[in-house]
mmCIF file of C-alpha atoms and ligand atoms in Angstrom:
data_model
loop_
_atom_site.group_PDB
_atom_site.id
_atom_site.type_symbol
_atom_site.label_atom_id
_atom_site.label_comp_id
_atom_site.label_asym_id
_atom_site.label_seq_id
_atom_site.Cartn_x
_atom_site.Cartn_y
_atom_site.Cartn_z
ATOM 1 C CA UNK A 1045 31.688 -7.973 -3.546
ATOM 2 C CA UNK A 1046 32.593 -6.851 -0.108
ATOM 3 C CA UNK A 1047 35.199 -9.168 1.734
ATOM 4 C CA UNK A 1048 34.236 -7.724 4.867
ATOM 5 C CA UNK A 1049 33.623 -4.708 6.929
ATOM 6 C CA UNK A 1050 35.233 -1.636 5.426
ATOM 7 C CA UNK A 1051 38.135 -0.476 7.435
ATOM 8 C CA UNK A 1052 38.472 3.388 6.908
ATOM 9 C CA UNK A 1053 41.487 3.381 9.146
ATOM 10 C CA UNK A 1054 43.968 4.181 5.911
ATOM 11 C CA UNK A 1055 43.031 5.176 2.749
ATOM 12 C CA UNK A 1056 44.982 5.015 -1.004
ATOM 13 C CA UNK A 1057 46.031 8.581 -0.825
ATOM 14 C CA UNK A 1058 47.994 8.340 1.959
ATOM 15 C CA UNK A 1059 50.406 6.410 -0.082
ATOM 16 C CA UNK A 1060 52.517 6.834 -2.874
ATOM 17 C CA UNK A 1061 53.558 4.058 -5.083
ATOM 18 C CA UNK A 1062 56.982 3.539 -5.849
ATOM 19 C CA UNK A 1063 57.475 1.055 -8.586
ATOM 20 C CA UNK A 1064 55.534 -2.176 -9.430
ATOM 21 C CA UNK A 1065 57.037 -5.355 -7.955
ATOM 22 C CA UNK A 1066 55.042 -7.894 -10.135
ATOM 23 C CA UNK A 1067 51.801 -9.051 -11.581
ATOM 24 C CA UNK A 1068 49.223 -11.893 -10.467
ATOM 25 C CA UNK A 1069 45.789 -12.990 -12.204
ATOM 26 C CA UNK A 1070 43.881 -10.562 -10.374
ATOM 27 C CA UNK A 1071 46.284 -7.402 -10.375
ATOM 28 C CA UNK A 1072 49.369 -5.768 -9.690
ATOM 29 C CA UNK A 1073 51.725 -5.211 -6.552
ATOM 30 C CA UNK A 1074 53.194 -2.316 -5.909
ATOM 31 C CA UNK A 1075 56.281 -0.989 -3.897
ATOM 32 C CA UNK A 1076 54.598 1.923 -1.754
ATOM 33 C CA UNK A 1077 55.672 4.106 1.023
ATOM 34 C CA UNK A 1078 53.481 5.350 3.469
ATOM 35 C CA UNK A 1079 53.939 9.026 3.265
ATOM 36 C CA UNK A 1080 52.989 10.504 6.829
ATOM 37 C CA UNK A 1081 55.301 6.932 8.611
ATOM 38 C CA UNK A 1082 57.837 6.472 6.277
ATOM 39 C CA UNK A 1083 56.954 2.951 6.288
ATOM 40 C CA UNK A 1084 57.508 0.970 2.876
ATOM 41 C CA UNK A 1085 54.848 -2.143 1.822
ATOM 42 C CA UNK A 1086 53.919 -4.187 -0.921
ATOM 43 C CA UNK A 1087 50.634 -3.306 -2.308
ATOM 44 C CA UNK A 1088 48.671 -6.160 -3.520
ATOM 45 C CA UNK A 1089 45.843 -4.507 -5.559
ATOM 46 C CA UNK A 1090 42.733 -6.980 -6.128
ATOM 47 C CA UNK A 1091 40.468 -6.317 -9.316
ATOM 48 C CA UNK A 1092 37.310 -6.856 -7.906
ATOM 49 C CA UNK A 1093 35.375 -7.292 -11.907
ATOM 50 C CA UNK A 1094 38.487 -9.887 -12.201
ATOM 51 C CA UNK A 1095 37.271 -11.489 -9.389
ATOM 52 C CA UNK A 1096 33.891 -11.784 -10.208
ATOM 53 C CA UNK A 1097 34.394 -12.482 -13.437
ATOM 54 C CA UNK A 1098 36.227 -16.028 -12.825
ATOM 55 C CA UNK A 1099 33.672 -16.544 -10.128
ATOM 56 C CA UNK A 1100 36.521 -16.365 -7.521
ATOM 57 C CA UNK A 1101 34.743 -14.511 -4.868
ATOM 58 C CA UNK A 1102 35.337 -16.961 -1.997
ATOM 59 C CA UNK A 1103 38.563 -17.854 -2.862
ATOM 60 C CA UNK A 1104 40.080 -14.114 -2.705
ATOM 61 C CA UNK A 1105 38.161 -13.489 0.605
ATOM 62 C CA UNK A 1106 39.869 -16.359 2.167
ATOM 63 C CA UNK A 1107 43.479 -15.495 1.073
ATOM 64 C CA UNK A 1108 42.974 -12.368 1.909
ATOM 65 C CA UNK A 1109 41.010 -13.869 5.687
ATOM 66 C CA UNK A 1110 43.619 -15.845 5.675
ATOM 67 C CA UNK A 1111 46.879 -14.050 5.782
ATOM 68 C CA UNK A 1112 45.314 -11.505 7.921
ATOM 69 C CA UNK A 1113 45.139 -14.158 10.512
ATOM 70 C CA UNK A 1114 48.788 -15.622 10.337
ATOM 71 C CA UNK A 1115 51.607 -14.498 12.404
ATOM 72 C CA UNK A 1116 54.795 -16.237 11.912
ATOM 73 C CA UNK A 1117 58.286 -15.352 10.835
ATOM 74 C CA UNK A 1118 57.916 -17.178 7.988
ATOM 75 C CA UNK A 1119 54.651 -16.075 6.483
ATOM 76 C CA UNK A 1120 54.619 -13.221 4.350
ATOM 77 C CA UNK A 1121 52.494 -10.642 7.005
ATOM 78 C CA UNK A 1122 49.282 -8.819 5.302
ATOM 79 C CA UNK A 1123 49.255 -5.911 7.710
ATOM 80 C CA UNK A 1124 45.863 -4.300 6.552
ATOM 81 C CA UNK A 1125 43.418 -3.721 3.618
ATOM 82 C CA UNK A 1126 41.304 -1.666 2.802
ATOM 83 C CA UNK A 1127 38.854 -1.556 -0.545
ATOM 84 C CA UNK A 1128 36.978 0.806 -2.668
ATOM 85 C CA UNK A 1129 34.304 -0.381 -5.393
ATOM 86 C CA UNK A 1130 36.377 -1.734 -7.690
ATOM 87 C CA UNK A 1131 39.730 -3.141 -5.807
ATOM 88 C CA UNK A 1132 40.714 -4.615 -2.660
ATOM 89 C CA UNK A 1133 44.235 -3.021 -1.715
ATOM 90 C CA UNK A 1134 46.566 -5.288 0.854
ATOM 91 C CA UNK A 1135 49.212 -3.590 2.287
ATOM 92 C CA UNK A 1136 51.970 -6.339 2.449
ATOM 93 C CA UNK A 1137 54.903 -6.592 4.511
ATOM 94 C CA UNK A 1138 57.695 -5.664 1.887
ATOM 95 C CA UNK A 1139 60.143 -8.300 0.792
ATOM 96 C CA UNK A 1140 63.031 -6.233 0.023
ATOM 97 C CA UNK A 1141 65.508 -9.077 -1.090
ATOM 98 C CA UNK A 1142 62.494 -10.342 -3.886
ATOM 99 C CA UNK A 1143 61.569 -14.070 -5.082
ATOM 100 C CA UNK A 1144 63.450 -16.988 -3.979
ATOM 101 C CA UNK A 1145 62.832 -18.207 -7.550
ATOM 102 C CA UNK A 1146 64.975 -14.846 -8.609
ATOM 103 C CA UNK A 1147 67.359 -15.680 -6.385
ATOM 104 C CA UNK A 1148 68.186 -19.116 -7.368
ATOM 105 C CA UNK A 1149 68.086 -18.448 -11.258
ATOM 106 C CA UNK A 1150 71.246 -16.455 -10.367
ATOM 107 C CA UNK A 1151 73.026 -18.223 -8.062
ATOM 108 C CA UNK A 1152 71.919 -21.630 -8.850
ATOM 109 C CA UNK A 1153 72.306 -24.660 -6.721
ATOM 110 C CA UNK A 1154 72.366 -23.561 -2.996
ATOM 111 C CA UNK A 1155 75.308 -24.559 -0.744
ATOM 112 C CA UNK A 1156 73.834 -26.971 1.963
ATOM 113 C CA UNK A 1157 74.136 -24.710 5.013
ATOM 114 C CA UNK A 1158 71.845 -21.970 2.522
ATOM 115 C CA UNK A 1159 69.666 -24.334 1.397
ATOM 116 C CA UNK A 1160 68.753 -25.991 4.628
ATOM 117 C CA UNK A 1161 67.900 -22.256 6.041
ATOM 118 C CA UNK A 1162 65.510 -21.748 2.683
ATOM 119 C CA UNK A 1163 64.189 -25.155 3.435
ATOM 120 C CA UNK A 1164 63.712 -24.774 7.180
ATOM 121 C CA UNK A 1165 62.502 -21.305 7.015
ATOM 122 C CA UNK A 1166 59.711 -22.421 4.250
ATOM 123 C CA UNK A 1167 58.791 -25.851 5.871
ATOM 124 C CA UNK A 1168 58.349 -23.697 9.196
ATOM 125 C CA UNK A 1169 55.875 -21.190 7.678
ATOM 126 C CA UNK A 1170 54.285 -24.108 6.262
ATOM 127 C CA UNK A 1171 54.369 -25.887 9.475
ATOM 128 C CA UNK A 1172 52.196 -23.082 11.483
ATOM 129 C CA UNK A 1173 49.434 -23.007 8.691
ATOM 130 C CA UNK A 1174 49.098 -26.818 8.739
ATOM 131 C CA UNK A 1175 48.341 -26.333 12.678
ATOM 132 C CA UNK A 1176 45.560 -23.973 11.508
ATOM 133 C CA UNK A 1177 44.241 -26.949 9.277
ATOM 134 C CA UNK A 1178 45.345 -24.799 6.212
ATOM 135 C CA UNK A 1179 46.889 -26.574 3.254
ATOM 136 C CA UNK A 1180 48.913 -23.875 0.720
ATOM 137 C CA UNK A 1181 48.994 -25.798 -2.305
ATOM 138 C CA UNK A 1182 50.900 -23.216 -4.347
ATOM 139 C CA UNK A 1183 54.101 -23.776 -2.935
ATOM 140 C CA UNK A 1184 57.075 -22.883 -5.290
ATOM 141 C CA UNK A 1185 59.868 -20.566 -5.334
ATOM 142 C CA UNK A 1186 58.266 -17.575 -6.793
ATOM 143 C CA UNK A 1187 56.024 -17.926 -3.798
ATOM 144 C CA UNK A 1188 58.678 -17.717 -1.450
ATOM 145 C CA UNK A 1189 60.051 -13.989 -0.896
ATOM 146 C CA UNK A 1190 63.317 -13.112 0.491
ATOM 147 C CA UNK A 1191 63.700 -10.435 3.591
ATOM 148 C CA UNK A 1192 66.731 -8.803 4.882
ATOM 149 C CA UNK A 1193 70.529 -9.277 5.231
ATOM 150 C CA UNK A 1194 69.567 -12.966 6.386
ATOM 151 C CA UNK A 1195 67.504 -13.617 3.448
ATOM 152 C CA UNK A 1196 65.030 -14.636 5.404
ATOM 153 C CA UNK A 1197 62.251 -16.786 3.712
ATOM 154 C CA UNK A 1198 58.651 -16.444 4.261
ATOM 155 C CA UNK A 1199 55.547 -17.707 2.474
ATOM 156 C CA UNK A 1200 53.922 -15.802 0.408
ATOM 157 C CA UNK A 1201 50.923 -15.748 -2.002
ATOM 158 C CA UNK A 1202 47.615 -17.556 -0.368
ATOM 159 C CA UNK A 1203 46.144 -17.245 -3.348
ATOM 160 C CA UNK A 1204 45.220 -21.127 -3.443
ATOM 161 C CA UNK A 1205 45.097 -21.953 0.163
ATOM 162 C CA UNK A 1206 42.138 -23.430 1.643
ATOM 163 C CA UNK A 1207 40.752 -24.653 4.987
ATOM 164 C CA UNK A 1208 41.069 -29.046 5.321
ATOM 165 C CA UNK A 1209 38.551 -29.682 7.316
ATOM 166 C CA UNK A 1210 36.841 -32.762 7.490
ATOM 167 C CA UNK A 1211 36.278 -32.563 3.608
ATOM 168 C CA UNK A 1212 39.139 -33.181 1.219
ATOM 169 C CA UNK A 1213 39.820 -30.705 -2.117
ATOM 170 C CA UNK A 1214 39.343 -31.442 -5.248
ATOM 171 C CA UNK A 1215 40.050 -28.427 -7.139
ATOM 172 C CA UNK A 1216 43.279 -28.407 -9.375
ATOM 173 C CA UNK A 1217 45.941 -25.745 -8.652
ATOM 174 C CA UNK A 1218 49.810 -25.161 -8.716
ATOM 175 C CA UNK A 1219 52.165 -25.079 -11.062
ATOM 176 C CA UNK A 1220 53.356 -28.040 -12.612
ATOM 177 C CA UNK A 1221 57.074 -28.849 -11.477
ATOM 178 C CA UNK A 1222 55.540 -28.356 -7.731
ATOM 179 C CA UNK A 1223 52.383 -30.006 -8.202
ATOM 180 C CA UNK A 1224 52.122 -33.231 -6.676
ATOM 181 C CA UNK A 1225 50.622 -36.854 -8.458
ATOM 182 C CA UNK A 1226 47.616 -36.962 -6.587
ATOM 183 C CA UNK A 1227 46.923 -33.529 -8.012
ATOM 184 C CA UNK A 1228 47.442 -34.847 -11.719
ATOM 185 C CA UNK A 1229 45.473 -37.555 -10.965
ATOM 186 C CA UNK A 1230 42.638 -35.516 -9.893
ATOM 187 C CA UNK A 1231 42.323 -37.050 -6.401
ATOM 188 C CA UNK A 1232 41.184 -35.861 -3.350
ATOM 189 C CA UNK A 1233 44.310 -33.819 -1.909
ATOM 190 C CA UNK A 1234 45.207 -32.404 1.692
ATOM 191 C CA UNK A 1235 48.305 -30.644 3.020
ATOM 192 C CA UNK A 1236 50.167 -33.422 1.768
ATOM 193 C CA UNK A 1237 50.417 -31.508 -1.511
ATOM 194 C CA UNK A 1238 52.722 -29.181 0.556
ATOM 195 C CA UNK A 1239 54.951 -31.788 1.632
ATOM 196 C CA UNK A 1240 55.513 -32.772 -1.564
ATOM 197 C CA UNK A 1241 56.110 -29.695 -2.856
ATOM 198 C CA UNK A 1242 59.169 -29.342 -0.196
ATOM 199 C CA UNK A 1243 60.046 -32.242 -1.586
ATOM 200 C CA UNK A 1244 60.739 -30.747 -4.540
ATOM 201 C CA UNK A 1245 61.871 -27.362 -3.153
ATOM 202 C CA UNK A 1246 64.713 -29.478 -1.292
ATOM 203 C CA UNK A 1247 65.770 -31.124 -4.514
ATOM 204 C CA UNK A 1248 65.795 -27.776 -6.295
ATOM 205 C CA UNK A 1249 67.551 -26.022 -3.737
ATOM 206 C CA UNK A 1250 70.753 -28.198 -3.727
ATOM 207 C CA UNK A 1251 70.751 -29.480 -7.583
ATOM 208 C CA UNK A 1252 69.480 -26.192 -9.060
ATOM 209 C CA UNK A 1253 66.785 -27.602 -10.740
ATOM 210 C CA UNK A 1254 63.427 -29.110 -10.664
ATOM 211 C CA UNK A 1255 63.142 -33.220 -9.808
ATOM 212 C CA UNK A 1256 60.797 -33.575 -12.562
ATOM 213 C CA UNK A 1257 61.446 -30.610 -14.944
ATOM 214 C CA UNK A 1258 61.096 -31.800 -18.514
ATOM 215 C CA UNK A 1259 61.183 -29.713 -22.102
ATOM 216 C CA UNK A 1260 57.307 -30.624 -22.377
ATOM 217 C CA UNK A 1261 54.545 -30.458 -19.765
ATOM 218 C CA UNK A 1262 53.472 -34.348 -20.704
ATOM 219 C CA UNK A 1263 57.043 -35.662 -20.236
ATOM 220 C CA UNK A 1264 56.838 -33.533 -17.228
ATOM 221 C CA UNK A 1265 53.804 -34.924 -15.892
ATOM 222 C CA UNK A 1266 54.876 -38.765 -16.936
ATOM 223 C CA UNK A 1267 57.814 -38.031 -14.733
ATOM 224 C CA UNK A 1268 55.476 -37.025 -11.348
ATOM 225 C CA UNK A 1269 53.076 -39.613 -11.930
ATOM 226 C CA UNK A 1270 55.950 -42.303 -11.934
ATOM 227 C CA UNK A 1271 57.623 -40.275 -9.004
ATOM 228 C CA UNK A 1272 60.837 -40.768 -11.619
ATOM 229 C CA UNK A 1273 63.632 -38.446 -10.205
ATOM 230 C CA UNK A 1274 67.679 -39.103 -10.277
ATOM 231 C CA UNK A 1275 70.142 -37.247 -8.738
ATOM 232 C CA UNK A 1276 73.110 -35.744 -11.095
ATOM 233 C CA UNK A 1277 74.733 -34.062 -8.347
ATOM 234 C CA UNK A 1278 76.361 -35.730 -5.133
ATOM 235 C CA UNK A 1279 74.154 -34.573 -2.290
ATOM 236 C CA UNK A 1280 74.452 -35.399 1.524
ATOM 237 C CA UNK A 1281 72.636 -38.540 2.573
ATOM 238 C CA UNK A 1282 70.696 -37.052 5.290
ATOM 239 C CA UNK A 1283 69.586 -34.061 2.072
ATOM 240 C CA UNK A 1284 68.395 -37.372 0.068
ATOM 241 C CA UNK A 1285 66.770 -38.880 3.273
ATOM 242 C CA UNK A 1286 64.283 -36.233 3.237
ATOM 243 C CA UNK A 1287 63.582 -35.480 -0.674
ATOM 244 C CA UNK A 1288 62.786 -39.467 -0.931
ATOM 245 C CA UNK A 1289 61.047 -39.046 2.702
ATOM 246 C CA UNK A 1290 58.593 -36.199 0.972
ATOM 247 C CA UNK A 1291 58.528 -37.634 -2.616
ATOM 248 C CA UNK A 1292 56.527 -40.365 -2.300
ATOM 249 C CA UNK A 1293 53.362 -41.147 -4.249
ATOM 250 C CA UNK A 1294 51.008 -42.325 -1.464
ATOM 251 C CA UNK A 1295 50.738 -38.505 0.784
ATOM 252 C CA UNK A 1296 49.919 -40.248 4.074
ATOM 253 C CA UNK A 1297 53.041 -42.075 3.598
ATOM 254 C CA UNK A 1298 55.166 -38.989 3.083
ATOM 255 C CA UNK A 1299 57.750 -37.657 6.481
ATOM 256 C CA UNK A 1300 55.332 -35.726 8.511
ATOM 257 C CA UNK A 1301 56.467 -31.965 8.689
ATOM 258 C CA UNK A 1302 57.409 -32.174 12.212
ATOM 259 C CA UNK A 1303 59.659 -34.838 11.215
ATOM 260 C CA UNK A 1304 61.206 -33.461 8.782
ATOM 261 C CA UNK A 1305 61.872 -29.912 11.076
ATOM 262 C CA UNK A 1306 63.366 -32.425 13.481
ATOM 263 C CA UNK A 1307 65.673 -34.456 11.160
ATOM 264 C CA UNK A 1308 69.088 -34.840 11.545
ATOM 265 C CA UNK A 1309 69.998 -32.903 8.504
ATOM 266 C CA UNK A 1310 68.248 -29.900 9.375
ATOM 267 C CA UNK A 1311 69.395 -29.997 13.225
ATOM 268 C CA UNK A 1312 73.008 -29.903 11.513
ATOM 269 C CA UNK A 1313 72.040 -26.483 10.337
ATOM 270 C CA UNK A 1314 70.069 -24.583 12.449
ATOM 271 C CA UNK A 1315 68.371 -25.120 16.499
ATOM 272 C CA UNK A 1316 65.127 -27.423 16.209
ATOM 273 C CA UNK A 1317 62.467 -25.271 15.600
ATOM 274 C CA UNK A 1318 59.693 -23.929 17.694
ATOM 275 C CA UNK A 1319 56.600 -25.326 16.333
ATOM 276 C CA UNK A 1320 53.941 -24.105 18.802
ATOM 277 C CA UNK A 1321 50.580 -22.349 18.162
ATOM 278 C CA UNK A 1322 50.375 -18.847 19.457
ATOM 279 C CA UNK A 1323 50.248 -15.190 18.562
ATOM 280 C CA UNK A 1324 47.238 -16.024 15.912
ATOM 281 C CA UNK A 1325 46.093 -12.398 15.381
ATOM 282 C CA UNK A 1326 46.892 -9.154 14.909
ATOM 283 C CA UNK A 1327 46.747 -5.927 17.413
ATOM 284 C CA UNK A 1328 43.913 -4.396 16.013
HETATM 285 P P1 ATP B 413 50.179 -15.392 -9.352
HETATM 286 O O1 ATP B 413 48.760 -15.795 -9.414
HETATM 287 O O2 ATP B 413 50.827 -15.182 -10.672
HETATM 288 O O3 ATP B 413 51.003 -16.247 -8.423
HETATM 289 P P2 ATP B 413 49.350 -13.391 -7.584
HETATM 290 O O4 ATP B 413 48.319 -12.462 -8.152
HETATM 291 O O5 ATP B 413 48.874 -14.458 -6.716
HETATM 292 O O6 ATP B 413 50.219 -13.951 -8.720
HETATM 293 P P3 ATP B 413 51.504 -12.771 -5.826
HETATM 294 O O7 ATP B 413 52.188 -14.067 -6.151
HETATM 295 O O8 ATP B 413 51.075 -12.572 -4.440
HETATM 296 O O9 ATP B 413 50.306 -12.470 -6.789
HETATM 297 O O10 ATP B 413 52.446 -11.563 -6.244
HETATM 298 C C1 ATP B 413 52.919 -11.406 -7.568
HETATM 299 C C2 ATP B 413 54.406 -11.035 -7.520
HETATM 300 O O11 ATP B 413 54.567 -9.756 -6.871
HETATM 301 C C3 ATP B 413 55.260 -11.984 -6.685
HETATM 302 O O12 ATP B 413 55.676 -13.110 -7.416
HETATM 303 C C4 ATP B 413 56.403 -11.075 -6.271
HETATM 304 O O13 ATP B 413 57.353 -10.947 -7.308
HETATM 305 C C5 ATP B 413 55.716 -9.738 -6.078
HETATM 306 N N1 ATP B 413 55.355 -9.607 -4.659
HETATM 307 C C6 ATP B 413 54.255 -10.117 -4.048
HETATM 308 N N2 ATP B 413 54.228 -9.857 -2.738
HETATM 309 C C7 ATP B 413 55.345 -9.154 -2.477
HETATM 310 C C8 ATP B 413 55.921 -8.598 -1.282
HETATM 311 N N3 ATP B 413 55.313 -8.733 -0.104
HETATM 312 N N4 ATP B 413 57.087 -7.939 -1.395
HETATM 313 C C9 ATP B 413 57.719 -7.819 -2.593
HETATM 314 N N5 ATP B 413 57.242 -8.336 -3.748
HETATM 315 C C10 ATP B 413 56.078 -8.994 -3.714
HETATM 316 MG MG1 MG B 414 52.142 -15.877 -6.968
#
């Protein structure tokens, strides 16, 4: 398995690993620093027999095709990779401040002013892939990484994204608190799985939990299918505007992204945000 050309321009030893940062299906990711630059990254490290052994060839080349494409504040940026026989390594920009789900198991429910920046910053990332017909489907907040002072949040993990072209997906994915009815269901699906899944980021961000979270995964499920959600904490009415804009069962019915960039709660927060196409690739 090749994902493409071989790029010889860096090669493992010219890093040295500095602590691992977590674990995924298909490998590790490490904290490395560049030794001759200085420069730290996360280093996603691809089994290739893992790979092949789930028959998950494609998929891997196109997160990895993928992410090497994007450009956006808000996208976690693959700088390079390089691979040997047996792994793919992708040097990562490093997310120094860690998972938004880490976050928010500390500091539970978000302030509004907080969790409108984690929402806007996430539905903007979101935003630029769904201009390049890409739907993430894996949204959730260990997904979401945390950069700098700001705390900054950009979308990470591409592991499940996939081009929607004219074709609609049918292959199951996501976690279940994020994953959306028509998912369960086993319906066709399209980026409205994303918007649904900010749905329920929203919800989590200012009630500190879940929308549908139940002890077991059927109650769980029961709840999504009958889009079944209350709120038990007092939230602005422009904040519930949106979650029951995004939480609806029929996705061509749910806010459209720009929309919900645009809406009144989130212009409270932050300047409307730039939404246009541009800067696709990387210096090479
Ligand atoms: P899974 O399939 O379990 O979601 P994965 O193999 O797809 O895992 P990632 O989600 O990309 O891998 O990464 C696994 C974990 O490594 C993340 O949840 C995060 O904690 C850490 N991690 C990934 N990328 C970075 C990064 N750029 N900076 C810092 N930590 C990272
Ligand atoms: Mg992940």
């Amino acid at each position: 398995m090749e994902v493409s050309k071989v790029r010889n321009e860096y090669s493992l030893s010219q890093f040295k690993v500095e602590g691992l940062l977590g674990s995924g299906a298909y490998g590790v990711v490490q904290k490395c620093v560049n030794t001759e630059t200085g420069q730290v990254f996360a280093m996603k490290i691809i089994e290739k027999n893992k790979v092949i052994e789930k028959s998950m060839e494609e998929q891997v080349k196109r997160e990895v095709l993928t992410q090497l494409k994007v450009k956006h504040r808000n996208l976690v940026r693959l700088h390079y990779y390089f691979e040997d026989s047996s792994q793919i390594y992708c040097l990562l920009e490093y997310a120094d401040r860690g998972q938004l789900f880490a976050y928010l198991k500390t500091t539970g429910a978000q302030p509004e002013p907080m969790a409108a920046r984690f929402f806007l910053d996430t539905g903007s990332g979101v935003a630029y892939l769904h201009q390049l017909r890409v739907a993430h489907r894996d949204l959730k907040p260990e997904n979401v990484l945390l950069f700098g002072e700001e705390l900054t949040a950009k979308v990470g993990d591409f592991g499940w994204c996939a081009e929607v072209a004219s074709e609609k997906r049918l292959t199951f994915c996501g976690t279940l608190d994020y994953v959306s009815p028509e998912m369960l269901f086993g319906e066709p699906h399209d980026q409205g799985v994303d918007l649904w899944a900010l749905g329920v980021l929203l919800f989590e961000l200012l009630t500190g939990k879940a929308p549908f979270s139940m002890p077991s995964k059927k109650e769980t499920m029961d709840k999504i299918c009958a889009v079944d959600f209350t709120f038990d904490v007092r939230i602005s009415p422009g904040a519930e505007e949106l979650i029951r804009g995004l939480l609806l069962r029929e996705s061509s019915r749910r806010m459209p992204l720009q929309q919900v960039l645009r809406h009144k709660w989130c212009d409270g927060f932050e300047a409307p945000v730039e939404l246009a196409v541009g800067d696709l690739f990387f210096e090479s």
